[in-house]
Short mmCIF file of C-alpha atoms in Angstrom, two decimals:
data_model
loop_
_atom_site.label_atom_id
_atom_site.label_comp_id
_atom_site.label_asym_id
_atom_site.label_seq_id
_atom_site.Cartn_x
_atom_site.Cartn_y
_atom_site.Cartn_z
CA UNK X 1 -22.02 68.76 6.77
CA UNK X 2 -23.93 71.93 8.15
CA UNK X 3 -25.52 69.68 11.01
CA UNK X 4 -24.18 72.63 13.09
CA UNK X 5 -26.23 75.20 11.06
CA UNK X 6 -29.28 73.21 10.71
CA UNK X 7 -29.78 72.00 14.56
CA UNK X 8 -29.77 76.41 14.82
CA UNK X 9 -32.31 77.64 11.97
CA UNK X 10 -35.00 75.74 13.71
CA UNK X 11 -34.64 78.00 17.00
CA UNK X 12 -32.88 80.85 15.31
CA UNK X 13 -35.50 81.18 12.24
CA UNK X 14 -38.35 81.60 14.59
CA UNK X 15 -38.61 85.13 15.59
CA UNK X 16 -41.94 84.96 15.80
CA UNK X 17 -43.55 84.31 19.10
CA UNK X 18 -46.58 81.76 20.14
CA UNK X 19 -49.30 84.30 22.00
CA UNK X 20 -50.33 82.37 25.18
CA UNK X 21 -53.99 81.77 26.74
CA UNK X 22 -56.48 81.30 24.24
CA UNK X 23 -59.97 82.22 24.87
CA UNK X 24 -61.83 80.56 22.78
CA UNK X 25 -61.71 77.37 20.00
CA UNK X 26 -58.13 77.65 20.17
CA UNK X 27 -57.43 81.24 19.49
CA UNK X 28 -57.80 84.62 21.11
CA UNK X 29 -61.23 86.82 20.87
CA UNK X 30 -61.53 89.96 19.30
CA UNK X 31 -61.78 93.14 22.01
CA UNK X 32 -64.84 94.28 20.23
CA UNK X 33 -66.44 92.34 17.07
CA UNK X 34 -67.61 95.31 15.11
CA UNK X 35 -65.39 96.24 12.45
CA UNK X 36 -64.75 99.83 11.10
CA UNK X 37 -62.10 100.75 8.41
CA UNK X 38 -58.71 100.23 9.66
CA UNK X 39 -55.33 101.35 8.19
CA UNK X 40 -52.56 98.81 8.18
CA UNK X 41 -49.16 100.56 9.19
CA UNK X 42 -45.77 99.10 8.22
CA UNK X 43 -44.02 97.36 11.17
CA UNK X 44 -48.04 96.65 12.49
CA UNK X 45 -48.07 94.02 15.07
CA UNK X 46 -50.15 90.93 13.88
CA UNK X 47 -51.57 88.01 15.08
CA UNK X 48 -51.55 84.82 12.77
CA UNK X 49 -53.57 81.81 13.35
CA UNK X 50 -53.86 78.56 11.55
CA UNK X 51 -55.35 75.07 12.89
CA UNK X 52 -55.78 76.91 16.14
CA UNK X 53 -52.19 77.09 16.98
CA UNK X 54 -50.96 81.60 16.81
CA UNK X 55 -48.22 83.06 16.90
CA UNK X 56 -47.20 86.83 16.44
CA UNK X 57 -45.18 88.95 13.99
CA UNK X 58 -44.85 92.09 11.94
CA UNK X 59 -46.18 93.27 8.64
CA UNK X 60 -42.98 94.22 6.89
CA UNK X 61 -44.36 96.28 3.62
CA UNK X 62 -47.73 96.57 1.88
CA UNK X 63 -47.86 96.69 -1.48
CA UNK X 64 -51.39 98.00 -3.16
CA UNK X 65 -54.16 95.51 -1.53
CA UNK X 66 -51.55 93.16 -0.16
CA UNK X 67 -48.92 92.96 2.83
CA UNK X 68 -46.08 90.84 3.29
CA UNK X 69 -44.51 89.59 6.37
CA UNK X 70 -42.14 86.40 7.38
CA UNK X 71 -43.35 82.61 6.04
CA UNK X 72 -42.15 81.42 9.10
CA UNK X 73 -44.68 83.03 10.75
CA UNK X 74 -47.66 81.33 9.69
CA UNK X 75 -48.43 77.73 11.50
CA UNK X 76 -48.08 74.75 10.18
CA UNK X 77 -45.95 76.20 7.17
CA UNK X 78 -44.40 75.13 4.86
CA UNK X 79 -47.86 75.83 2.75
CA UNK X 80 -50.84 77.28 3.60
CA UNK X 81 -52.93 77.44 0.56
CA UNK X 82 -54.83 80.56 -0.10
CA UNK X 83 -58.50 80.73 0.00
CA UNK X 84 -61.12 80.17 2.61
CA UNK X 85 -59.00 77.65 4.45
CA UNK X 86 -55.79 79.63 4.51
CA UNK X 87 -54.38 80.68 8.06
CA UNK X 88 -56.49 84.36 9.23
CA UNK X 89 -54.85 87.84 10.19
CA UNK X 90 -55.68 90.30 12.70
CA UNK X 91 -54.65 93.27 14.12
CA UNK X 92 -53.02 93.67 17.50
CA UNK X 93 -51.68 95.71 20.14
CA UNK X 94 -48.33 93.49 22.09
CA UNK X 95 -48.80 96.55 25.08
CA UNK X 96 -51.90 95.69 26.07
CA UNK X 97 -52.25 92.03 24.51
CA UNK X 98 -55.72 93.24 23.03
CA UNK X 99 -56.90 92.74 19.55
CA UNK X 100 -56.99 95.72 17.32
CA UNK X 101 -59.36 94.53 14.82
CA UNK X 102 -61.72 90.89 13.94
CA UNK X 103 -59.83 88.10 11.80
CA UNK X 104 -59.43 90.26 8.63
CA UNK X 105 -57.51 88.72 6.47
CA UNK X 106 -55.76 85.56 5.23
CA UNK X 107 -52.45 84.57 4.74
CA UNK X 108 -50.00 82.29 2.37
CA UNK X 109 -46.29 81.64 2.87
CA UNK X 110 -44.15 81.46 -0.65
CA UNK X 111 -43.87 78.92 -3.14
CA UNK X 112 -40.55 77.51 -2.74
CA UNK X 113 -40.61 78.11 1.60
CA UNK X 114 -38.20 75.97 2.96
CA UNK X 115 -35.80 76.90 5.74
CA UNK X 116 -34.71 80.78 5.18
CA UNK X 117 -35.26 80.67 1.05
CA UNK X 118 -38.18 82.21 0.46
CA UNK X 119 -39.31 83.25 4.02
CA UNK X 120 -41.77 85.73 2.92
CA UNK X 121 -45.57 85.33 3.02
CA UNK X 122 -48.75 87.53 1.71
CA UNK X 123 -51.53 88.47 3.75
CA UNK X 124 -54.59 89.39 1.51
CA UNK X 125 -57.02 91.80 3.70
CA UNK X 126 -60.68 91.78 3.35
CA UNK X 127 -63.62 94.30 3.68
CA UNK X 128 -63.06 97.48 5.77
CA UNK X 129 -59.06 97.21 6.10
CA UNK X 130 -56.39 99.92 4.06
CA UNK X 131 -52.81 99.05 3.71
CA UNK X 132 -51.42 102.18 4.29
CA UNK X 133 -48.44 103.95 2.80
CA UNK X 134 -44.93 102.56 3.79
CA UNK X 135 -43.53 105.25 6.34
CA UNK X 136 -40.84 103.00 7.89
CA UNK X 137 -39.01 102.48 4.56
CA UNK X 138 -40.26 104.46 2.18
CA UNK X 139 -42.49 103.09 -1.50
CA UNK X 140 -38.84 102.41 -3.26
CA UNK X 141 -37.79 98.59 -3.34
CA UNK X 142 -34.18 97.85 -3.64
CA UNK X 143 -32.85 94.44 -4.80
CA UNK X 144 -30.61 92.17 -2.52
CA UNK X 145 -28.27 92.18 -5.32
CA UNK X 146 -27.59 95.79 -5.36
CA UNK X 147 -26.60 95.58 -1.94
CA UNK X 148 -22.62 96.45 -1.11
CA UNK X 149 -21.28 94.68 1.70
CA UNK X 150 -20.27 96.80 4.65
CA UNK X 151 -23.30 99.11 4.04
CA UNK X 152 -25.79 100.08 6.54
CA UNK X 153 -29.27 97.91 6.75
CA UNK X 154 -32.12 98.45 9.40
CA UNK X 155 -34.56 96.51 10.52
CA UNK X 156 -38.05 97.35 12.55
CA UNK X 157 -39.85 94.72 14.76
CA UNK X 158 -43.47 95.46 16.63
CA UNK X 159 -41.77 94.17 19.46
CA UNK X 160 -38.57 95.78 20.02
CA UNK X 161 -39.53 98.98 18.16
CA UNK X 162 -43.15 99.89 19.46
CA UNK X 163 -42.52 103.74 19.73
CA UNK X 164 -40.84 103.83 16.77
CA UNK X 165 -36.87 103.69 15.83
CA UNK X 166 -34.93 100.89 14.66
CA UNK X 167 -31.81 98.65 15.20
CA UNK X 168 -28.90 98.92 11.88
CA UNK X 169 -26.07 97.16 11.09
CA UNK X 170 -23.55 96.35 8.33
CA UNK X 171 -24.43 94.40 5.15
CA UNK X 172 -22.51 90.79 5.64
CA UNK X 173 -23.70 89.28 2.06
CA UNK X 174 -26.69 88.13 -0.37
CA UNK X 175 -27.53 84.21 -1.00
CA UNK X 176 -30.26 84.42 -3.96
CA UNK X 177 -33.42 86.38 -2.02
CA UNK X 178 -31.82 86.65 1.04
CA UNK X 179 -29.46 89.66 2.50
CA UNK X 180 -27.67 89.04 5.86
CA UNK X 181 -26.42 91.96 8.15
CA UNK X 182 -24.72 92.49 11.40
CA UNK X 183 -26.27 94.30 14.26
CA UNK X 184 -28.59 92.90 17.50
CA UNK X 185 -30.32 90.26 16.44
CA UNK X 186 -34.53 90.91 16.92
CA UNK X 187 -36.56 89.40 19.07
CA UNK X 188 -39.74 87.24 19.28
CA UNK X 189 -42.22 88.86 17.13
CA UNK X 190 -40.49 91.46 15.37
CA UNK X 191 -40.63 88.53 12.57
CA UNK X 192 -41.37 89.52 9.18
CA UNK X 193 -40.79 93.38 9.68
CA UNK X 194 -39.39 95.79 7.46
CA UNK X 195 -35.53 95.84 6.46
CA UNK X 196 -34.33 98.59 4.29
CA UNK X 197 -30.73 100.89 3.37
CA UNK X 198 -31.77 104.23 4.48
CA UNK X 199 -31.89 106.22 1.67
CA UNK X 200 -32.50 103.66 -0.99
CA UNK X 201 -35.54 101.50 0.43
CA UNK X 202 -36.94 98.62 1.67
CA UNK X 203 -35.16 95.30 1.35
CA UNK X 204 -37.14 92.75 2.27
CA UNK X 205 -38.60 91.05 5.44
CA UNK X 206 -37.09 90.01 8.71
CA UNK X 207 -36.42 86.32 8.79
CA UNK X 208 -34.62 85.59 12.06
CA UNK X 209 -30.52 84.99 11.85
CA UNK X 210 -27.63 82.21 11.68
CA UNK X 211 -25.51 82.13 13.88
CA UNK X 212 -22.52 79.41 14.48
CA UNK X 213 -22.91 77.95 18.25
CA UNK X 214 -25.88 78.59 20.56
CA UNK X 215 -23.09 80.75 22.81
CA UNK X 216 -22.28 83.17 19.99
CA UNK X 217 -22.05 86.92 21.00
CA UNK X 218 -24.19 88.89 18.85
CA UNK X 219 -21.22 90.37 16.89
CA UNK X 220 -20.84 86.64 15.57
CA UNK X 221 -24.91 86.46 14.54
CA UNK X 222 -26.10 87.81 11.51
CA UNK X 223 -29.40 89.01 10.99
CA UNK X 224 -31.89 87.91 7.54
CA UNK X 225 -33.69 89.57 5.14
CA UNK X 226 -36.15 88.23 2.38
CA UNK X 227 -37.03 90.17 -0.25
CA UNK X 228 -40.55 89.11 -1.09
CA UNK X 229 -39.87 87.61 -4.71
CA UNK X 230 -39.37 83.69 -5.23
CA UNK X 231 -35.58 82.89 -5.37
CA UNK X 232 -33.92 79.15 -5.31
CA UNK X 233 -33.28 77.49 -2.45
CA UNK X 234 -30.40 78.34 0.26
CA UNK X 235 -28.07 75.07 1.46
CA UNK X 236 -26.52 75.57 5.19
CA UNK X 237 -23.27 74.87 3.43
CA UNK X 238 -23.84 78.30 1.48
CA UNK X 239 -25.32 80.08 4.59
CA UNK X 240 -22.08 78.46 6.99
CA UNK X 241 -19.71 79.78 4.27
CA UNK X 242 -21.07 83.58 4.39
CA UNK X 243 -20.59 83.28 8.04
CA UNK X 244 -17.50 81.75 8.05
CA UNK X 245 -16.15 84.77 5.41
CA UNK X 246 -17.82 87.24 7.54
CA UNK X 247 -16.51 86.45 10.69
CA UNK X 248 -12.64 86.11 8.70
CA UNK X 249 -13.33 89.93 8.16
CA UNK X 250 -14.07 90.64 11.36
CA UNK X 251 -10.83 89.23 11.96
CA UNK X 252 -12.41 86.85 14.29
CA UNK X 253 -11.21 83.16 14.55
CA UNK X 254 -13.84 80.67 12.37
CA UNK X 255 -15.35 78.52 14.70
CA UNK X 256 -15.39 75.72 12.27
CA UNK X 257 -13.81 72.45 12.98
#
């Protein structure tokens, strides 16, 4: 039981994406070493790196001294305790594959990370970096439980929104922590940026999206949020179930045997 669903959320979860060519100890070098003050935009593109393996995602909202982005991102999760030996942050630019700032901060995924409960993480910046204001979403916070089903939800990824914009679809259903929504499903490295209702604010972060076979169109996928407060754990049987009812009101056939 959910072997189908749990074969997927190890490909599906990841929409992060492993930055290639290392330069030096394992992970890439700064463009220029000397560090001025640097503002932190929602939907930034980030590098994480952690026991020199990196990968790259999003920061999906910052909140006072702190951002928050996907759990999934950080290597070798599920913990990375925070501290001097937590996984390090920086600053990058995916158009020109150039650093934008020094390592600058650290990083922690969620108690209670496991599978898409809890996909959320904090990055804690150091000296000479601002988290700026959030211009995506908007300051408000809205709680996955005051979500309707059938309303619109947007996400923004660094990758497939670097001008600017962003890709909405229809609320599907909330499991704890965790909204789900229809619409294009993101791409590597928009991981771990903002989701939001327009109008109401930001939801949580992006954590990939379920989907029932590897062949499903993308009106049969739906896209994950994770609102960045610790929630109980989510069983594929509950995650194959909201699919299963959403794809009954699509009037699609289930694809469950």
């Amino acid at each position: 039981m959910g072997a189908w669903l749990s074969s997927l959320l190890s490909a599906c979860l990841i929409a992060s994406s492993t930055v290639p060519a290392p330069t030096h100890d394992g992970v890439p070098e700064p463009a220029d070493p000397a560090q001025e003050q640097v503002s932190v935009a929602q939907g930034a593109a980030i590098l994480i790196e952690s026991g020199g393996e990196v990968s790259a995602c999003t920061v999906g909202y910052n909140d006072g001294a702190v951002s928050y982005t996907a759990a999934h991102c950080v290597p070798s999760v599920p913990s990375v305790p925070s501290g001097a030996d937590s996984a390090r942050v920086a600053l990058w630019d995916p158009a020109t594959g150039e650093m934008r700032s020094d390592w600058v901060g650290t990083i922690a995924s969620a108690p209670g990370f496991a599978g898409r409960a809890n996909d959320f993480a904090t990055i804690t910046w150091g000296p000479g970096i601002k988290a700026g204001p959030n211009d995506i979403t908007g300051e408000a916070r809205l709680d996955p439980g005051e979500v309707e089903a059938g309303e619109t939800v947007c996400y923004a990824g660094s990758l497939s929104h670097p001008g600017g914009g962003a890709t909405c679809g229809k609320a599907a259903g909330t499991i704890n922590n965790t909204v789900y929504f229809a619409g294009e499903t993101s791409h590597p490295g928009d991981s771990g940026g903002p989701v939001w209702v327009p109008g109401r604010g930001f939801l949580g972060v992006l954590s990939g999206y379920i989907m029932a076979t590897e062949q499903a169109p993308a009106e049969e996928r739906l896209n994950a949020a994770a609102a960045p407060e610790v929630g109980a754990p989510i069983s594929p049987q509950r995650e194959r179930e909201l699919l299963e009812s959403y794809l009954i009101s699509m009037r699609t056939a289930p694809l469950f045997t």
